[in-house]
XYZ file of C-alpha atoms in Angstrom:
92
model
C -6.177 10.359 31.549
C -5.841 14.066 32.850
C -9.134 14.468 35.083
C -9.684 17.994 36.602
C -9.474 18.185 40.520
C -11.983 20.892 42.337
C -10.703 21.990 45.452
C -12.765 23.644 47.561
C -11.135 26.185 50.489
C -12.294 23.884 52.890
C -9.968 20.907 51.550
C -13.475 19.069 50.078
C -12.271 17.769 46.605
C -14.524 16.317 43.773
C -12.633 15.004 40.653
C -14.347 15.345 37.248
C -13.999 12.665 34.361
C -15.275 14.367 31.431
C -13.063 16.258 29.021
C -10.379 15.975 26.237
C -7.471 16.859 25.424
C -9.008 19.345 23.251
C -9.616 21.607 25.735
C -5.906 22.080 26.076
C -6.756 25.367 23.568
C -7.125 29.339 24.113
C -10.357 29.908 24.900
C -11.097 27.165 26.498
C -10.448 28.706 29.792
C -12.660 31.968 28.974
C -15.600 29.653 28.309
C -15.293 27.388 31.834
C -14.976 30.834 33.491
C -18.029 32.053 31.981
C -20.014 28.423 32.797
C -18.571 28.771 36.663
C -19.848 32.494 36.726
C -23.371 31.138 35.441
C -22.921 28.535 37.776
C -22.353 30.761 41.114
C -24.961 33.172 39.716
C -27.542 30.219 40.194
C -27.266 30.546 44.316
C -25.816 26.704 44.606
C -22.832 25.814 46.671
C -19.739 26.944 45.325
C -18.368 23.109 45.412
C -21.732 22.389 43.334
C -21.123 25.261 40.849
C -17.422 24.519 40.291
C -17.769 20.650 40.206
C -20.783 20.981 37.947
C -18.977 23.767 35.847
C -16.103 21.401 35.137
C -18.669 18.796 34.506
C -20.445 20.939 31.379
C -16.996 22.390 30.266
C -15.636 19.199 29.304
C -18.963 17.298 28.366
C -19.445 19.534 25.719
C -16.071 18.704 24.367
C -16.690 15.283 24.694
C -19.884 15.830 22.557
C -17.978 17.888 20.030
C -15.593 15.239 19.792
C -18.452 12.630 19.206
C -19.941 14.718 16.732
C -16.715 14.063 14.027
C -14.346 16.999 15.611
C -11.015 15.922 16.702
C -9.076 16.568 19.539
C -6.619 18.908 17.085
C -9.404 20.923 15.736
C -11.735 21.881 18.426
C -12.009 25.341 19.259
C -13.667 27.416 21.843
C -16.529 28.119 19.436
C -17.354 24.644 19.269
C -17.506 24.394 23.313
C -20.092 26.887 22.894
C -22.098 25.555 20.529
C -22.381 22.177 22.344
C -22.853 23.565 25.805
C -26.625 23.412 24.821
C -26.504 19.537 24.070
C -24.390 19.374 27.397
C -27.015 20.566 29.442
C -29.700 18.722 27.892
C -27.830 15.500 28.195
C -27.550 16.337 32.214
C -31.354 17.117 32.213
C -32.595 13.708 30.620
């Protein structure tokens, strides 16, 4: 599949797994921008906050898919409302 490469300015890369091709949608952009802003606000690395950014972004796609959406239907809103079962999932 399509994975999503971080590159950092340094040249450090971390490759992320999760995701669909569901998030090939408008607004699907707007939300991973808001989840990397979140991210950065946090004080972490800025390899840590992107790679772990990209890591919510499409986990909660893959959750929405999981939970009887399809690839052709899923919209931003939906990214949304799973990000909260995205981060719990990383938590447990």
């Amino acid at each position: 599949g399509a994975y999503t490469i971080v590159t950092c300015p340094n040249g450090e890369q971390t490759i992320n797994t999760t995701g669909n091709p569901g998030l090939a949608k408008g607004g699907s952009g707007d939300c991973l921008a808001g989840i990397i802003l979140a991210q950065i606000m946090q004080k972490g690395s800025l390899k840590s906050s992107l790679a772990n950014a990209c890591y919510i972004h499409g986990l909660a796609a893959d959750l929405a898919i999981e939970d009887h959406h399809s690839t052709t239907d899923l919209l931003a809103t939906d990214l949304i409302n799973f990000l909260p079962d995205a981060f719990r999932k990383c938590l447990n």
